[in-house]
Coordinates of C-alpha atoms and ligand atoms in Angstrom, one line a residue:
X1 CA -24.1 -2.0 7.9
X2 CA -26.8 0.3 7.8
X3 CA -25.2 3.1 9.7
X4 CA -23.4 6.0 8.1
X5 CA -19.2 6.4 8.7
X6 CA -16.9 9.0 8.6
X7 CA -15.8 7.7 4.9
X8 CA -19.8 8.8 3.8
X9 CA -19.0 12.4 4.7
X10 CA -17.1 14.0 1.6
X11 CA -16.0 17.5 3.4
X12 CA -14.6 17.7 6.8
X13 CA -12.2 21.0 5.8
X14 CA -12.6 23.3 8.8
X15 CA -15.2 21.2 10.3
X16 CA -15.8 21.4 13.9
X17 CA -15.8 17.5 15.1
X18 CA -16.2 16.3 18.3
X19 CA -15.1 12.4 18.5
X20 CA -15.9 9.7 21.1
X21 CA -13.7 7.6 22.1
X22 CA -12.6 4.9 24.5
X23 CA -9.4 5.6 25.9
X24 CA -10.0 3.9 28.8
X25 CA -6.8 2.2 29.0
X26 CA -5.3 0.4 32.0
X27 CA -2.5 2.8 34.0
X28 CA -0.5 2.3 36.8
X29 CA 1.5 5.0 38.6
X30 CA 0.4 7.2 36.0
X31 CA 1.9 5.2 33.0
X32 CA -0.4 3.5 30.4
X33 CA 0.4 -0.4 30.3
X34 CA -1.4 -1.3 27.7
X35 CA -2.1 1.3 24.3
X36 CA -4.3 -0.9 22.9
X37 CA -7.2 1.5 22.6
X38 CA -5.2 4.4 21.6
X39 CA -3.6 2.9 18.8
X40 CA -7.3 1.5 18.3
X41 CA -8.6 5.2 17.9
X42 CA -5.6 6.4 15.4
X43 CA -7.3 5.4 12.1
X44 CA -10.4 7.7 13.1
X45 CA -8.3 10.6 14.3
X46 CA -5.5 10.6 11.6
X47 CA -8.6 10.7 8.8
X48 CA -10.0 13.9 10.1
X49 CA -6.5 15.5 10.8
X50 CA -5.6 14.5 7.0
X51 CA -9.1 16.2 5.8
X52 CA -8.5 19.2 7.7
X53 CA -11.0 19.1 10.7
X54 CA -10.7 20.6 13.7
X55 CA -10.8 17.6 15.9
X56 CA -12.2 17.4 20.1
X57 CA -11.5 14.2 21.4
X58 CA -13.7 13.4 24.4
X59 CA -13.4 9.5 26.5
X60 CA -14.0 8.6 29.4
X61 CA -11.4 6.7 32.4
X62 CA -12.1 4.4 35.1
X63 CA -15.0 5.1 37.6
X64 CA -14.2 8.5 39.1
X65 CA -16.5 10.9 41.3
X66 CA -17.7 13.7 40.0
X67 CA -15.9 15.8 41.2
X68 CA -16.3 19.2 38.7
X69 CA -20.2 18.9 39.5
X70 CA -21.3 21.3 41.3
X71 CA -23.0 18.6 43.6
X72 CA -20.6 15.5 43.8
X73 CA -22.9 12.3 43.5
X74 CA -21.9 9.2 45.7
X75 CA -21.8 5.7 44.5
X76 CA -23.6 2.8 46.3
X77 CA -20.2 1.5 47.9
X78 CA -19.7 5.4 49.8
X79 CA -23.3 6.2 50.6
X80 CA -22.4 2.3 52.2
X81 CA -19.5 4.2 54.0
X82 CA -21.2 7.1 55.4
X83 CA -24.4 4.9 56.4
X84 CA -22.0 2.8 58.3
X85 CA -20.7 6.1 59.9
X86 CA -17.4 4.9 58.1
X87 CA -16.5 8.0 56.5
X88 CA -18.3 11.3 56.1
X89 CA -19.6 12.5 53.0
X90 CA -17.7 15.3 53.3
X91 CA -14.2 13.2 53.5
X92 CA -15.3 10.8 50.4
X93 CA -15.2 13.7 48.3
X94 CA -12.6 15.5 50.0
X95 CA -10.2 12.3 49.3
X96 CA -11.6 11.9 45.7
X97 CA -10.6 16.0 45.0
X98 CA -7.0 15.3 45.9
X99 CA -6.6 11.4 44.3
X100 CA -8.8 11.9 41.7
X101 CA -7.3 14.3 39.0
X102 CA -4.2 12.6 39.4
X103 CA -5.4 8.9 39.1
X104 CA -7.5 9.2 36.6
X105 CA -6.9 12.2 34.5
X106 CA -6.9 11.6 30.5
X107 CA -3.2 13.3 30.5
X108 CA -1.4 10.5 29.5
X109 CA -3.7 9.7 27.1
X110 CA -3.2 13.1 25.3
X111 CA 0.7 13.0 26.0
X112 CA 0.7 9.6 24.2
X113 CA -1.7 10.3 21.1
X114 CA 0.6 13.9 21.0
X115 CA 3.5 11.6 20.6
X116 CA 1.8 9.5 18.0
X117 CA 0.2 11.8 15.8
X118 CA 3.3 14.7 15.3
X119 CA 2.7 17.1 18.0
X120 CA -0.8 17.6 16.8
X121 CA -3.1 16.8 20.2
X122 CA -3.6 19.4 23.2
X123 CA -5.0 18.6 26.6
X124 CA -7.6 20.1 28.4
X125 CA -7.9 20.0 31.9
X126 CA -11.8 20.3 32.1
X127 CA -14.4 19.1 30.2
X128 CA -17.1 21.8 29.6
X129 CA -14.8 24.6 31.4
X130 CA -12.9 27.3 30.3
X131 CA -10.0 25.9 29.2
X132 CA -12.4 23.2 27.0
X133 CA -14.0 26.4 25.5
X134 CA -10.3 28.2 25.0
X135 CA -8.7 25.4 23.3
X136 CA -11.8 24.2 20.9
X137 CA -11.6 28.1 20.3
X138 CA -8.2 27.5 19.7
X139 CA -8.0 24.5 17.4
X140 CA -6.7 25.0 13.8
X141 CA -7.3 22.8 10.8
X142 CA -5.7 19.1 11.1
X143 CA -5.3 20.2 15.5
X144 CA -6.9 18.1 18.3
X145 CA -7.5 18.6 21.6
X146 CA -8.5 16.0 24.3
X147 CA -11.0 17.0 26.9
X148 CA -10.4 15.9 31.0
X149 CA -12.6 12.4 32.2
X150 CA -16.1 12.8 30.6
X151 CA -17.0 10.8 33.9
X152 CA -15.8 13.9 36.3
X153 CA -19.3 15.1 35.7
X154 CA -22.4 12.7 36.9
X155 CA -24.2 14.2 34.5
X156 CA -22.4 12.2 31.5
X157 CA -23.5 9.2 32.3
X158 CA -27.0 10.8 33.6
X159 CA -27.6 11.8 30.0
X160 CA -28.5 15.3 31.0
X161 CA -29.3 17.5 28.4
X162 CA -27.7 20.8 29.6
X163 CA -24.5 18.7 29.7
X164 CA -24.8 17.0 26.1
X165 CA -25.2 21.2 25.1
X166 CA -21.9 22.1 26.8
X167 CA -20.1 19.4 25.4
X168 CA -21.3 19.7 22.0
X169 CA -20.2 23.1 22.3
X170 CA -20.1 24.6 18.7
X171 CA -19.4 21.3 17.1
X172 CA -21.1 20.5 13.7
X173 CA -20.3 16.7 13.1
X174 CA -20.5 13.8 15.9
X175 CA -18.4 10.8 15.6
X176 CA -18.8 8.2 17.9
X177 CA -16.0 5.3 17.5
X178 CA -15.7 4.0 21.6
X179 CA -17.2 0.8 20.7
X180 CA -17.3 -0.7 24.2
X181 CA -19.4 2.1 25.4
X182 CA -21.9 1.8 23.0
X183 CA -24.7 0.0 24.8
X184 CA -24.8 2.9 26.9
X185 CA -27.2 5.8 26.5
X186 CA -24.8 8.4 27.8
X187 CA -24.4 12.3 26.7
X188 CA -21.3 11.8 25.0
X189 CA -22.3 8.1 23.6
X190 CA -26.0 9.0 22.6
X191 CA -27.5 11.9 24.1
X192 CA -25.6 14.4 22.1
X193 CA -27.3 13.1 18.7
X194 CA -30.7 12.0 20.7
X195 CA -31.9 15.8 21.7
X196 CA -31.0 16.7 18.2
X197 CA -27.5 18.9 19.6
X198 CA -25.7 17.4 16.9
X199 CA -27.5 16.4 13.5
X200 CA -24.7 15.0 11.4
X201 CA -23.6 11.7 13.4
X202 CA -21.9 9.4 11.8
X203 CA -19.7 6.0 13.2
X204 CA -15.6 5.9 13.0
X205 CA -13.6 3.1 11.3
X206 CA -13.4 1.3 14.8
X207 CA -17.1 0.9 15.4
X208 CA -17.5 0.4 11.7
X209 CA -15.3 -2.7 11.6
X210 CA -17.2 -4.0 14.9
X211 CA -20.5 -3.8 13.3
X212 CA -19.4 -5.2 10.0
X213 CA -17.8 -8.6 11.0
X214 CA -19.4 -9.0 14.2
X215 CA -23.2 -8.1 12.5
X216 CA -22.4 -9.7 8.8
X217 CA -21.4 -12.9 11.1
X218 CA -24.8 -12.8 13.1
X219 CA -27.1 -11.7 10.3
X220 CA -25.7 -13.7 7.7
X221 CA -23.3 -16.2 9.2
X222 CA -21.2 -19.1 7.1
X223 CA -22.3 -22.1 8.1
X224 CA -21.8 -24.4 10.3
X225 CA -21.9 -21.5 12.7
X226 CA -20.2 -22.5 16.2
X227 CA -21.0 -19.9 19.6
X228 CA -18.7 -20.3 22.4
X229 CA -20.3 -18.9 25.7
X230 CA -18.5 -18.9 29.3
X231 CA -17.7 -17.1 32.2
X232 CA -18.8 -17.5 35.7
X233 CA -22.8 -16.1 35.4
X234 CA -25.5 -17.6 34.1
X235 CA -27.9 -14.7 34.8
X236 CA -25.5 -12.3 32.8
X237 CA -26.2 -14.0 29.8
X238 CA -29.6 -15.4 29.6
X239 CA -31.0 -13.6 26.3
X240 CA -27.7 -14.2 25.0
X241 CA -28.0 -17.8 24.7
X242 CA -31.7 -17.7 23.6
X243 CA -30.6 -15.5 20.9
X244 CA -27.9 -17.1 19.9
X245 CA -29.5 -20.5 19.9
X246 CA -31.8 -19.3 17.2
X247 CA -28.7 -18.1 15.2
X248 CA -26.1 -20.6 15.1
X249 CA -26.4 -23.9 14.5
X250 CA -24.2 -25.5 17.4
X251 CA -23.7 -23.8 21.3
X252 CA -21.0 -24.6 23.4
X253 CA -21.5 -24.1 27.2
X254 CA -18.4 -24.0 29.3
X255 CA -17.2 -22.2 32.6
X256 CA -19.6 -21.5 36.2
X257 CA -22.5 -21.3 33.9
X258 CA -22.2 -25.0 32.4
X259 CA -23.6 -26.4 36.1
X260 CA -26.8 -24.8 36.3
X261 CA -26.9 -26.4 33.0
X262 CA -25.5 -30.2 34.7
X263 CA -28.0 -29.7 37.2
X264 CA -31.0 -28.9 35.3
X265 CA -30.0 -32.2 33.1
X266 CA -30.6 -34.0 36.7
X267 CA -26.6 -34.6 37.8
X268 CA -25.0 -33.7 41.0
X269 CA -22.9 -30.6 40.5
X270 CA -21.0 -31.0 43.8
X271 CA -20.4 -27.3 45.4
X272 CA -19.4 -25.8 41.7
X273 CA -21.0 -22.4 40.7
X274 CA -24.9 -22.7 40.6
X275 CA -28.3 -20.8 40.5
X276 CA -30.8 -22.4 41.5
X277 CA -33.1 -19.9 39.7
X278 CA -32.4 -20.5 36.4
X279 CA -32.3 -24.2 36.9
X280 CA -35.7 -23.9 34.7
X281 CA -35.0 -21.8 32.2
X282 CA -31.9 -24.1 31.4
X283 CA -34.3 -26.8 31.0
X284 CA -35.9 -24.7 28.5
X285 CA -33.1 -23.8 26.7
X286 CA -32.3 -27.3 26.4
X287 CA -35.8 -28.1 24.9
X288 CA -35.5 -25.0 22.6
X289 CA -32.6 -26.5 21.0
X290 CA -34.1 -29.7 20.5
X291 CA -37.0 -28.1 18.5
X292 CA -34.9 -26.0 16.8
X293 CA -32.7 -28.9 16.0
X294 CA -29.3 -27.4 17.3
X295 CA -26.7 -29.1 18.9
X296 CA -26.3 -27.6 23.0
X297 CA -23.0 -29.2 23.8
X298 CA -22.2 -29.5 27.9
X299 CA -18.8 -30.4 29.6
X300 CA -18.9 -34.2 29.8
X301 CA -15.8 -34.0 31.8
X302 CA -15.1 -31.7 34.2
X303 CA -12.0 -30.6 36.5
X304 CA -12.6 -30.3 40.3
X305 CA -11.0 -29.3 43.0
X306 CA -11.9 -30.0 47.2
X307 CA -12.0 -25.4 47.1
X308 CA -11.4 -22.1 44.9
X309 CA -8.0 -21.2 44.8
X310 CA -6.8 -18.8 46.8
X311 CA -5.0 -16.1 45.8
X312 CA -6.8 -17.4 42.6
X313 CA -3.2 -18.6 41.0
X314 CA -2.6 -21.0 44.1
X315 CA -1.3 -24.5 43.0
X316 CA -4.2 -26.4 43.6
X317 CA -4.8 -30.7 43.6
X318 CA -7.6 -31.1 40.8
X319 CA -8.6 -34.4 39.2
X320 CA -11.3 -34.9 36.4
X321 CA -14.1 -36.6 37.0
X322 CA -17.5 -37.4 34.2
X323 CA -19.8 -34.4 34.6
X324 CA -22.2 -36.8 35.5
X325 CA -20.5 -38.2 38.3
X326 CA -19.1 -34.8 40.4
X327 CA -18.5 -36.0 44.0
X328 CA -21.0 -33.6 46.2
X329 CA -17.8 -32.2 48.2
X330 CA -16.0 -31.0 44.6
X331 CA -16.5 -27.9 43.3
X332 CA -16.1 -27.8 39.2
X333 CA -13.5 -25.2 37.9
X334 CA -12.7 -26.4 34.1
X335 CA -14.0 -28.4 31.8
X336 CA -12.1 -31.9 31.4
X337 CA -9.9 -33.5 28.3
X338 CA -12.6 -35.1 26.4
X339 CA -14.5 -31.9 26.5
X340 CA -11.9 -30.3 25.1
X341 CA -11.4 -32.8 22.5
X342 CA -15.3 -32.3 21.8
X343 CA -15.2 -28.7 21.6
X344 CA -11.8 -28.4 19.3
X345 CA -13.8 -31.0 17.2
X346 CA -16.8 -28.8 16.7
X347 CA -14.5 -25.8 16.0
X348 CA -12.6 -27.1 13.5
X349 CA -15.7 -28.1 11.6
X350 CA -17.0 -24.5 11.6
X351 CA -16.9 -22.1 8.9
X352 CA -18.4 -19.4 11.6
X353 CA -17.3 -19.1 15.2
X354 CA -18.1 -16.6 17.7
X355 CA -16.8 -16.8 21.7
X356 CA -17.4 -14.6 25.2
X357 CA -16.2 -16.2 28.1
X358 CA -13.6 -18.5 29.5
X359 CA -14.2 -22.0 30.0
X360 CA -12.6 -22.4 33.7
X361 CA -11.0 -20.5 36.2
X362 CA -8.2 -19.2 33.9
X363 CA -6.7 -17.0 36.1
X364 CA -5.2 -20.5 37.7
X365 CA -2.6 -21.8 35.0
X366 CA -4.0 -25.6 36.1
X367 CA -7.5 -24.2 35.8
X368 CA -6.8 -22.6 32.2
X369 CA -6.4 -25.7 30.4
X370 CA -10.1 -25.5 28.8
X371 CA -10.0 -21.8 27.4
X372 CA -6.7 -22.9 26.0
X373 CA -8.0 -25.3 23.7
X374 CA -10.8 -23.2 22.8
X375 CA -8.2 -20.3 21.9
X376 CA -6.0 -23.4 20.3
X377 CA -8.5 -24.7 18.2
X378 CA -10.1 -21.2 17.3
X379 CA -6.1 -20.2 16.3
X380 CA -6.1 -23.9 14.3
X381 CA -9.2 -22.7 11.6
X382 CA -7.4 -19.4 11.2
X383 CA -8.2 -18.5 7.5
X384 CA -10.7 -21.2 6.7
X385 CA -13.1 -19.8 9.3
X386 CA -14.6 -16.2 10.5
X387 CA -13.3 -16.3 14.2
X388 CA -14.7 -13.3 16.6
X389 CA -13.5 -13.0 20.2
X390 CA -16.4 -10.8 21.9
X391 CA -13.9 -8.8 24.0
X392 CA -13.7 -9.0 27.8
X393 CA -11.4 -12.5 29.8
X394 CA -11.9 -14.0 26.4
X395 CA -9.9 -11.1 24.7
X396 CA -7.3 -11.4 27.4
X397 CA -7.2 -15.0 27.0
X398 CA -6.5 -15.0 23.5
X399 CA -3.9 -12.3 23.6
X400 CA -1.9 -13.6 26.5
X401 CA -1.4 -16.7 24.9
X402 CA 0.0 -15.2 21.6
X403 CA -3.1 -15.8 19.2
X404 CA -4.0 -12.5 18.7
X405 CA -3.4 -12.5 15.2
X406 CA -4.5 -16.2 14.8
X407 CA -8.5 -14.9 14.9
X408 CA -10.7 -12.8 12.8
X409 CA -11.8 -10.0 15.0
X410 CA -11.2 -9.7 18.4
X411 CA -14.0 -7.1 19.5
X412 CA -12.7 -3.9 21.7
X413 CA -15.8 -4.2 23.7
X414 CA -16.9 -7.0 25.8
X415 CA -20.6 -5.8 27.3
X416 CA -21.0 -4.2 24.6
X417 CA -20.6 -7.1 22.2
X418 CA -22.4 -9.3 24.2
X419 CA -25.6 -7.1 24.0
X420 CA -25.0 -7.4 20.0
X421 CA -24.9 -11.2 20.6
X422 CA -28.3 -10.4 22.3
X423 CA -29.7 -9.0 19.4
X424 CA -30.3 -6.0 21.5
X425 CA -29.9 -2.5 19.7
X426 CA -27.3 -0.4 21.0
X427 CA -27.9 3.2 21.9
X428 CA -24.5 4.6 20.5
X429 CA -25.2 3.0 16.8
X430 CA -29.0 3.4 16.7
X431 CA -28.6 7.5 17.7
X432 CA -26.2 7.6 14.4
X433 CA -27.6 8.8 10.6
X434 CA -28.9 5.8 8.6
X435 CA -27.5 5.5 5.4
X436 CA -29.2 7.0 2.1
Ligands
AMP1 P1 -17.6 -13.5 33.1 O1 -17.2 -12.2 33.6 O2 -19.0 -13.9 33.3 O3 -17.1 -13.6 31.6 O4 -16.7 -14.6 33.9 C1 -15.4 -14.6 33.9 C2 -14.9 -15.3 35.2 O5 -15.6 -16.6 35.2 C3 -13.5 -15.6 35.3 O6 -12.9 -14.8 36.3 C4 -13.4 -17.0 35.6 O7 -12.5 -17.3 36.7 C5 -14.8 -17.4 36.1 N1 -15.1 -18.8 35.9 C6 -15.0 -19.5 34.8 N2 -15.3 -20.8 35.1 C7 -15.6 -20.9 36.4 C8 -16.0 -21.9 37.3 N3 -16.1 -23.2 36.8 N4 -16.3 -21.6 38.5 C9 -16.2 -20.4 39.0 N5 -15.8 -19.3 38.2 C10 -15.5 -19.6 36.9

């Protein structure tokens, strides 16, 4: 890792710090159901309180309006509503105003880390505003104080320049440890450090342990290195599997995207997930292996069902059938036993394994037999292997069936980690100082 952390920075006594975080944690009814991120964020935050810096905490929550603008922006799904004559601009925003500061307000957040860290967090209820200004003003040394929703302001994840100012207020030291907003080019994510606010920007321990295992695996992987890719889309992760291809030295295709795969080998994939677009580039994705001499392993068996499930958790009637051989009325949902065999067997032979995205329609406990095994198998090489979970259904996966602390890593941001699989640079860790 390249990139400088908070542990490179010998004096943070009275320094002004502003921190980004991702506290962007599932609520309902206004209680947090799952703390994951928060307690995800203490190792940071406890540091700089221990070395005596003045500490603003800054996230953002959910996908609200923008509603302390001064001009509230509409999405793509109201301007919908007020073409449609639906609703009127004017009652979009009206609606967002009153829901808005309740549903999504950081609050809770500060209540909780308040709770967790001695009485030592504030709240503010705006993010640039006067009471921002009053209690940064306010802050002593070892003190924090949360700001409101970065995301209440359009101009956050505009990038705007005036706003990066007014949220850097008069802080002297950036930290940016929200991980799974760090292939964004926000104000509070990049911008801050990219106009040259803030010179001294450094990651957190969270962002640092992301990069080092997930960046040590795909620059300098054990071998045999194993990647796991799912999911429904092929489209979403096209550069990912060309990348990835050139990295490890066996990929496993499950989930929607395996058909386009099926298809472009020549079978009949029935009325399963396709696009008929990248039936090409599959093909060369299958050649590119061949050159490269990797091993592209496909479903050779494959669940089906006569529909999708619906609600998604139905019981359902499936029966496997070789991927070869998908009756044209069947739509393909999971991949089969002998895949699953197949895959576990590649896993356990792996000294490197990396995975994003489930390998059926997991949601459906009949349809979740193939992510599953993967989890299984990934849970059976636990401490003879360098397992990462790239965040997102996998994540979920893995934790709701009790393997969490069966794996290596399990990343805390899904998009973001899949752009890393890319090979892509990410605007949150390139804007931070290089080492030396
Ligand atoms: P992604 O967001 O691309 O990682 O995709 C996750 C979604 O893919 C999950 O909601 C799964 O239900 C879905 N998925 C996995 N396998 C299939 C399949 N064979 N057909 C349709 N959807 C699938």
């Amino acid at each position: 890792m390249n990139k400088m952390s908070i542990s490179d920075i010998k004096d943070f006594k009275g320094k002004k710090v502003l921190v980004r975080c991702d506290f962007n944690v599932p609520m309902k009814d206004g209680k947090i159901t799952d703390e994951t991120r928060i307690v995800g964020a203490l190792p940071t935050i406890k540091y700089l309180l221990e070395k005596g810096a003045k500490v603003t905490l800054c996230s953002h929550m959910g996908k609200p309006h923008s509603i302390f603008s001064a001009e509230v922006k509409l999405n793509k799904k109201d301007q919908k509503k007020v073409d449609s004559g639906e609703a009127t601009k004017e009652e979009i925003i009206a609606k967002a105003k009153k829901d808005e500061p309740k549903k999504l307000t950081l609050a809770p957040v500060a209540d909780r880390l308040n709770e967790l860290l001695d009485g030592k967090v504030t709240f503010a209820h705006d993010v640039i505003g006067p009471d921002a200004k009053a209690k940064r003003d306010a802050l002593k040394e070892g003190e924090a104080v949360l700001l409101e929703n970065l995301r209440f302001h359009w101009e956050e994840e505009k990038n705007d320049e005036g706003f990066c100012k007014a949220l850097a207020y008069d802080a002297e030291i950036y930290v940016n440890d929200a991980f799974g907003t760090a292939h964004r080019a926000h104000a509070s994510t990049a911008g801050i450090v990219q106009y040259g606010i803030i010179k001294t920007a450094v990651c957190g321990f969270l962002i640092e342990k992301e990069l080092t295992v997930m960046g040590d695996t795909l620059d300098n992987p054990q071998r045999p290195f194993v990647a796991i890719l799912g999911g429904a889309k092929i489209a979403d992760k096209l550069n990912v599997i060309s990348n990835l291809l050139e990295k490890c030295d066996t990929l496993i295709i499950g989930g929607g995207m395996a058909y386009t795969f099926l298809k472009a080998k020549g079978y009949e994939v029935g009325t399963s997930l396709l696009d008929e677009e990248k039936i090409g580039y599959c093909k060369d994705m299958m050649e590119k292996a061949e050159k490269l001499g990797k091993k592209l392993l496909l479903p050779i068996d494959t669940v089906v069902t006569t529909s999708f499930p619906d609600p998604i958790d139905a019981e359902i009637e499936v029966e496997t059938v070789p991927s070869n051989a998908i009756p044209a009325d069947k739509m393909g949902m999971d991949i089969g036993g002998k895949t699953r065999a197949l895959y576990a067997e590649a896993i356990h032979g792996a000294k490197s394994v990396i995975w994003n995205g489930p390998m059926g329609v997991f949601e459906n406990p009949t349809l979740a037999k193939g992510t599953i095994a993967v989890a299984q198998a990934l849970a059976d090489v636990y401490g003879k292997c360098t397992t990462i979970i790239g965040g997102g259904d996998s994540a979920a996966a893995i934790q709701q069936l009790g393997f969490a602390d069966k794996v290596t890593h399990i990343s805390t941001g899904g998009g973001a980690s899949l752009e890393l699989f890319e090979g892509k640079v990410l605007p949150g860790i390139d804007c931070l100082n290089d080492k030396n």
